[in-house]
CSV table of C-alpha atoms and ligand atoms in Angstrom, one decimal:
chain,number,residue,atom,x,y,z
S,215,MET,CA,0.0,0.0,0.0
S,216,ILE,CA,1.2,3.4,-1.0
S,217,ALA,CA,-0.8,6.2,0.6
S,218,ILE,CA,-0.7,9.6,-1.0
S,219,ASP,CA,-2.3,12.5,0.9
S,220,GLY,CA,-2.4,16.2,0.4
S,221,PRO,CA,-4.5,19.3,-0.2
S,222,ALA,CA,-6.7,20.1,-3.2
S,223,GLY,CA,-5.0,20.2,-6.5
S,224,SER,CA,-1.7,19.0,-5.3
S,225,GLY,CA,-1.6,16.4,-8.1
S,226,LYS,CA,-2.3,13.4,-5.9
S,227,SER,CA,-4.6,11.6,-8.3
S,228,THR,CA,-2.5,12.1,-11.5
S,229,THR,CA,0.7,11.1,-9.5
S,230,ALA,CA,-1.0,8.1,-7.9
S,231,ALA,CA,-2.3,6.9,-11.3
S,232,ALA,CA,1.2,7.2,-12.9
S,233,VAL,CA,2.9,5.5,-10.0
S,234,ALA,CA,0.3,2.7,-10.1
S,235,LYS,CA,0.9,2.2,-13.8
S,236,ARG,CA,4.7,2.1,-13.3
S,237,LEU,CA,4.5,-0.5,-10.5
S,238,GLY,CA,1.6,-2.5,-11.9
S,239,PHE,CA,-0.5,-1.6,-8.9
S,240,VAL,CA,-4.2,-0.6,-8.7
S,241,HIS,CA,-5.0,3.1,-8.2
S,242,LEU,CA,-7.9,3.8,-5.8
S,243,ASP,CA,-8.9,7.5,-5.7
S,244,SER,CA,-10.8,8.0,-2.4
S,245,GLY,CA,-11.9,11.5,-3.4
S,246,ALA,CA,-13.8,9.9,-6.4
S,247,LEU,CA,-15.9,7.9,-3.9
S,248,TYR,CA,-16.7,11.0,-1.8
S,249,ARG,CA,-17.5,12.8,-5.1
S,250,ALA,CA,-19.8,10.0,-6.2
S,251,VAL,CA,-21.6,9.9,-2.9
S,252,THR,CA,-22.1,13.7,-3.2
S,253,LEU,CA,-23.4,13.4,-6.7
S,254,ALA,CA,-25.9,10.7,-5.6
S,255,ALA,CA,-27.1,12.9,-2.7
S,256,LEU,CA,-27.5,16.0,-4.9
S,257,ASP,CA,-29.4,14.1,-7.6
S,258,ALA,CA,-31.7,12.5,-5.0
S,259,GLY,CA,-32.4,16.0,-3.5
S,260,ALA,CA,-32.1,14.4,-0.2
S,261,PRO,CA,-31.4,16.5,2.9
S,262,ILE,CA,-27.6,16.2,3.6
S,263,ARG,CA,-27.8,14.0,6.7
S,264,GLY,CA,-25.2,11.3,7.3
S,265,GLN,CA,-27.4,8.2,7.8
S,266,ARG,CA,-29.6,9.2,4.9
S,267,VAL,CA,-26.7,9.7,2.6
S,268,VAL,CA,-25.2,6.3,3.6
S,269,ALA,CA,-28.5,4.5,3.1
S,270,LEU,CA,-28.7,6.0,-0.4
S,271,ALA,CA,-25.1,5.1,-1.2
S,272,ARG,CA,-25.8,1.5,-0.2
S,273,SER,CA,-29.1,1.1,-2.0
S,274,LEU,CA,-28.1,2.6,-5.4
S,275,PRO,CA,-25.2,1.5,-4.9
S,276,VAL,CA,-22.4,4.0,-5.1
S,277,ARG,CA,-19.1,2.3,-5.6
S,278,LEU,CA,-15.6,2.1,-7.1
S,279,ARG,CA,-15.5,-0.8,-9.5
S,280,LEU,CA,-12.2,-2.5,-10.6
S,281,THR,CA,-12.4,-3.0,-14.3
S,282,ASP,CA,-9.8,-4.2,-16.8
S,283,SER,CA,-9.1,-0.6,-17.8
S,284,GLY,CA,-8.8,0.7,-14.3
S,285,VAL,CA,-11.1,1.7,-11.4
S,286,ARG,CA,-14.2,3.7,-12.1
S,287,ALA,CA,-16.8,5.4,-10.0
S,288,GLU,CA,-20.3,4.2,-10.5
S,289,VAL,CA,-23.8,5.2,-9.3
S,290,ALA,CA,-26.5,2.6,-9.9
S,291,GLY,CA,-24.2,0.8,-12.4
S,292,VAL,CA,-23.6,4.0,-14.4
S,293,ASP,CA,-20.1,5.3,-14.9
S,294,VAL,CA,-20.0,8.8,-13.4
S,295,SER,CA,-16.3,9.5,-13.8
S,296,ARG,CA,-17.0,12.8,-15.7
S,297,GLU,CA,-19.9,14.0,-13.7
S,298,ILE,CA,-18.2,13.8,-10.4
S,299,ARG,CA,-15.7,16.5,-11.5
S,300,THR,CA,-18.4,19.1,-12.2
S,301,THR,CA,-18.5,22.3,-10.1
S,302,ARG,CA,-21.8,21.4,-8.5
S,303,VAL,CA,-20.2,18.3,-7.0
S,304,THR,CA,-16.9,20.1,-6.2
S,305,GLU,CA,-18.8,22.8,-4.3
S,306,ARG,CA,-20.5,20.4,-2.0
S,307,VAL,CA,-18.1,17.5,-1.5
S,308,SER,CA,-16.3,18.8,1.5
S,309,GLU,CA,-19.6,19.2,3.4
S,310,ILE,CA,-20.6,15.6,2.8
S,311,ALA,CA,-17.0,14.3,3.4
S,312,ALA,CA,-17.2,15.9,6.9
S,313,LEU,CA,-20.1,13.6,8.0
S,314,PRO,CA,-18.6,10.9,10.2
S,315,VAL,CA,-21.0,8.1,9.1
S,316,VAL,CA,-20.2,8.9,5.4
S,317,ARG,CA,-16.5,8.6,6.2
S,318,GLU,CA,-17.0,5.2,7.9
S,319,TRP,CA,-18.9,3.9,4.9
S,320,VAL,CA,-16.3,5.2,2.5
S,321,ASN,CA,-13.4,3.8,4.5
S,322,ALA,CA,-15.0,0.3,4.6
S,323,GLU,CA,-15.5,0.4,0.8
S,324,LEU,CA,-11.9,1.5,0.3
S,325,ARG,CA,-10.6,-1.3,2.5
S,326,ALA,CA,-12.7,-3.9,0.7
S,327,ALA,CA,-11.6,-2.7,-2.7
S,328,ALA,CA,-7.9,-2.6,-1.6
S,329,GLY,CA,-8.3,-6.2,-0.3
S,330,GLN,CA,-8.9,-7.4,-3.9
S,331,ALA,CA,-5.6,-6.1,-5.3
S,332,PRO,CA,-2.1,-7.2,-4.5
S,333,GLY,CA,-0.6,-3.7,-4.7
S,334,VAL,CA,-2.5,-0.4,-4.3
S,335,VAL,CA,-1.8,3.3,-4.6
S,336,MET,CA,-4.5,5.2,-2.7
S,337,ASP,CA,-4.8,8.9,-2.6
S,338,GLY,CA,-6.9,11.2,-0.4
S,339,ARG,CA,-6.8,13.3,2.7
S,340,ASP,CA,-6.6,10.7,5.5
S,341,ILE,CA,-5.2,7.6,3.9
S,342,GLY,CA,-1.9,7.4,5.7
S,343,SER,CA,-3.4,8.8,8.9
S,344,VAL,CA,-6.7,6.9,9.3
S,345,VAL,CA,-7.6,4.5,6.5
S,346,PHE,CA,-4.2,2.7,6.1
S,347,PRO,CA,-1.9,3.9,8.9
S,348,GLU,CA,0.1,0.7,8.2
S,349,ALA,CA,0.9,1.7,4.6
S,350,GLY,CA,4.4,0.8,3.6
S,351,VAL,CA,4.9,4.1,1.9
S,352,LYS,CA,3.3,7.4,2.9
S,353,VAL,CA,3.6,10.6,0.9
S,354,TYR,CA,2.2,14.0,1.6
S,355,LEU,CA,2.1,15.9,-1.7
S,356,THR,CA,1.8,19.7,-1.6
S,357,ALA,CA,2.5,22.8,-3.6
S,358,SER,CA,1.7,26.5,-3.4
S,359,SER,CA,-2.0,27.4,-3.7
S,360,THR,CA,-1.3,29.5,-6.8
S,361,GLU,CA,0.5,26.7,-8.5
S,362,ARG,CA,-2.2,24.2,-7.5
S,363,ALA,CA,-4.9,26.5,-9.0
S,364,GLN,CA,-2.8,26.9,-12.2
S,365,ARG,CA,-2.4,23.2,-12.6
S,366,ARG,CA,-6.1,22.6,-12.1
S,367,LEU,CA,-7.0,25.1,-14.8
S,368,ALA,CA,-4.2,23.7,-17.1
S,369,GLN,CA,-6.1,20.4,-17.1
S,370,HIS,CA,-9.0,22.4,-18.8
S,371,GLY,CA,-6.7,24.6,-21.0
S,372,HIS,CA,-7.4,27.9,-19.1
S,373,ALA,CA,-4.1,28.3,-17.2
S,374,ASP,CA,-3.4,31.9,-18.4
S,375,ASP,CA,-6.8,33.3,-17.5
S,376,THR,CA,-5.8,35.3,-14.3
S,377,ASP,CA,-9.4,35.7,-13.1
S,378,ALA,CA,-10.0,32.0,-13.5
S,379,VAL,CA,-6.8,31.2,-11.6
S,380,ALA,CA,-7.8,33.5,-8.8
S,381,ALA,CA,-11.3,31.9,-8.6
S,382,ALA,CA,-9.8,28.4,-8.6
S,383,GLU,CA,-7.3,29.4,-5.9
S,384,ARG,CA,-10.2,30.7,-3.7
S,385,ASP,CA,-12.0,27.4,-4.1
S,386,ILE,CA,-8.9,25.4,-3.3
S,387,MET,CA,-8.3,27.5,-0.2
S,388,ARG,CA,-11.9,27.2,1.0
S,389,ARG,CA,-11.8,23.4,0.6
S,390,ASP,CA,-8.4,23.1,2.3
S,391,ALA,CA,-9.7,25.1,5.3
S,392,HIS,CA,-12.8,22.9,5.5
S,393,ASP,CA,-10.8,19.6,5.1
S,394,ALA,CA,-8.1,20.7,7.6
S,395,GLY,CA,-10.6,22.2,10.1
S,396,ARG,CA,-13.1,19.3,10.4
S,397,THR,CA,-13.2,17.2,13.6
S,398,VAL,CA,-13.1,13.8,12.0
S,399,ALA,CA,-10.0,12.7,10.0
S,400,PRO,CA,-8.8,16.2,9.2
S,401,LEU,CA,-6.2,16.8,6.5
S,402,VAL,CA,-2.9,16.3,8.3
S,403,VAL,CA,0.6,15.2,7.4
S,404,PRO,CA,0.5,11.5,8.6
S,405,ASP,CA,3.2,10.2,11.0
S,406,GLU,CA,6.2,8.9,9.0
S,407,ALA,CA,5.0,10.5,5.8
S,408,VAL,CA,7.6,12.0,3.3
S,409,VAL,CA,6.5,15.5,2.5
S,410,LEU,CA,7.0,16.4,-1.1
S,411,ASP,CA,6.6,20.0,-2.0
S,412,THR,CA,6.1,19.9,-5.8
S,413,THR,CA,6.1,23.7,-6.4
S,414,GLY,CA,8.3,24.0,-9.5
S,415,MET,CA,8.8,20.3,-9.8
S,416,SER,CA,8.1,18.5,-13.0
S,417,PHE,CA,5.4,15.8,-13.1
S,418,GLU,CA,8.0,13.2,-14.1
S,419,ASP,CA,10.2,14.1,-11.2
S,420,GLN,CA,7.2,13.8,-8.8
S,421,VAL,CA,6.4,10.3,-10.1
S,422,ASP,CA,10.0,9.2,-10.0
S,423,ARG,CA,10.3,10.4,-6.4
S,424,VAL,CA,7.3,8.3,-5.3
S,425,VAL,CA,8.4,5.2,-7.3
S,426,GLY,CA,11.9,5.6,-5.7
S,427,LEU,CA,10.4,5.6,-2.2
S,428,ALA,CA,8.4,2.5,-3.1
S,429,LYS,CA,11.4,0.6,-4.4
S,430,ARG,CA,13.3,1.5,-1.2
S,431,ALA,CA,10.4,0.4,1.0
S,432,PHE,CA,9.4,-2.8,-0.8
S,433,GLY,CA,12.7,-3.9,-2.2
S,434,SER,CA,12.9,-5.1,-5.7
S,435,LEU,CA,9.4,-5.0,-7.3
S,436,ASP,CA,9.3,-7.5,-10.1
S,437,THR,CA,6.7,-5.5,-12.0
S,438,VAL,CA,8.7,-2.2,-12.0
S,439,SER,CA,9.5,-1.1,-15.5
N,721,LIG,O1,-10.1,18.2,-6.1
N,721,LIG,P1,-9.2,17.3,-5.5
N,721,LIG,O2,-8.6,16.2,-6.5
N,721,LIG,O3,-8.1,17.9,-4.6
N,721,LIG,O4,-10.1,16.5,-4.5
N,721,LIG,P2,-10.5,15.0,-4.4
N,721,LIG,O5,-9.3,14.2,-4.0
N,721,LIG,O6,-11.3,14.6,-5.5
N,721,LIG,O7,-11.4,15.1,-3.1
N,721,LIG,C1,-12.6,15.9,-3.0
N,721,LIG,C2,-13.0,16.2,-1.6
N,721,LIG,O8,-13.3,14.9,-1.0
N,721,LIG,C3,-12.0,16.8,-0.7
N,721,LIG,O9,-12.0,18.2,-0.8
N,721,LIG,C4,-12.3,16.3,0.7
N,721,LIG,O10,-13.3,17.1,1.2
N,721,LIG,C5,-12.9,15.0,0.4
N,721,LIG,N1,-12.0,13.9,0.7
N,721,LIG,C6,-11.8,13.5,2.0
N,721,LIG,O11,-12.3,14.1,2.9
N,721,LIG,N2,-11.0,12.4,2.3
N,721,LIG,C7,-10.4,11.8,1.4
N,721,LIG,N3,-9.6,10.7,1.7
N,721,LIG,C8,-10.5,12.1,0.0
N,721,LIG,C9,-11.3,13.2,-0.3
């Protein structure tokens, strides 16, 4: 288990996906599950109360499914990978992720999904601290909030729009404050985690650093290319 935590837009998911590919591991994006639960709750128009949201997630069901082409988020059997990245979900996800029973449900799902794979890279906010404190490698990825906002917009081809960068930076800072300030499983640097500040670092270097940590921790990995 390689646990990658960090604030919004620090590149956890893209890094985790690339590391998993290099090592032949499965990538599990815990944020995608929180986003899928949020999407389901918003679509149901249900009041945002923990037990209600969990009942909905169980009955639909909401889940991460391991497929031949990777892991995808599903609601009622439908692939929602795109829809979970929309603004209406991003705006509400931290609120739903702060509900303790929702976190318990997500954690159980993540542990069950991880149990099916021999090697896993999981990214989120509390993976090294709460979900898998025994992970063999723990990384805390971070970068300046401006760089994180620019990267987020670069994914959509708008990195030189200064107003858009400022708006994305405000959203990122708002979510960081919410995630770090909550009572249950707040965003923290996990014990024993290697902190990687990627401001100014290339994506390839970022991936190499994590793969290097994995090789050191796990010894020779047969599948490493
Ligand atoms: O946008 P970004 O990729 O940074 O976020 P994400 O990983 O998709 O996670 C979306 C939201 O889910 C976060 O802002 C947190 O509120 C919540 N989350 C969490 O609380 N714990 C996790 N392990 C993962 C995500």
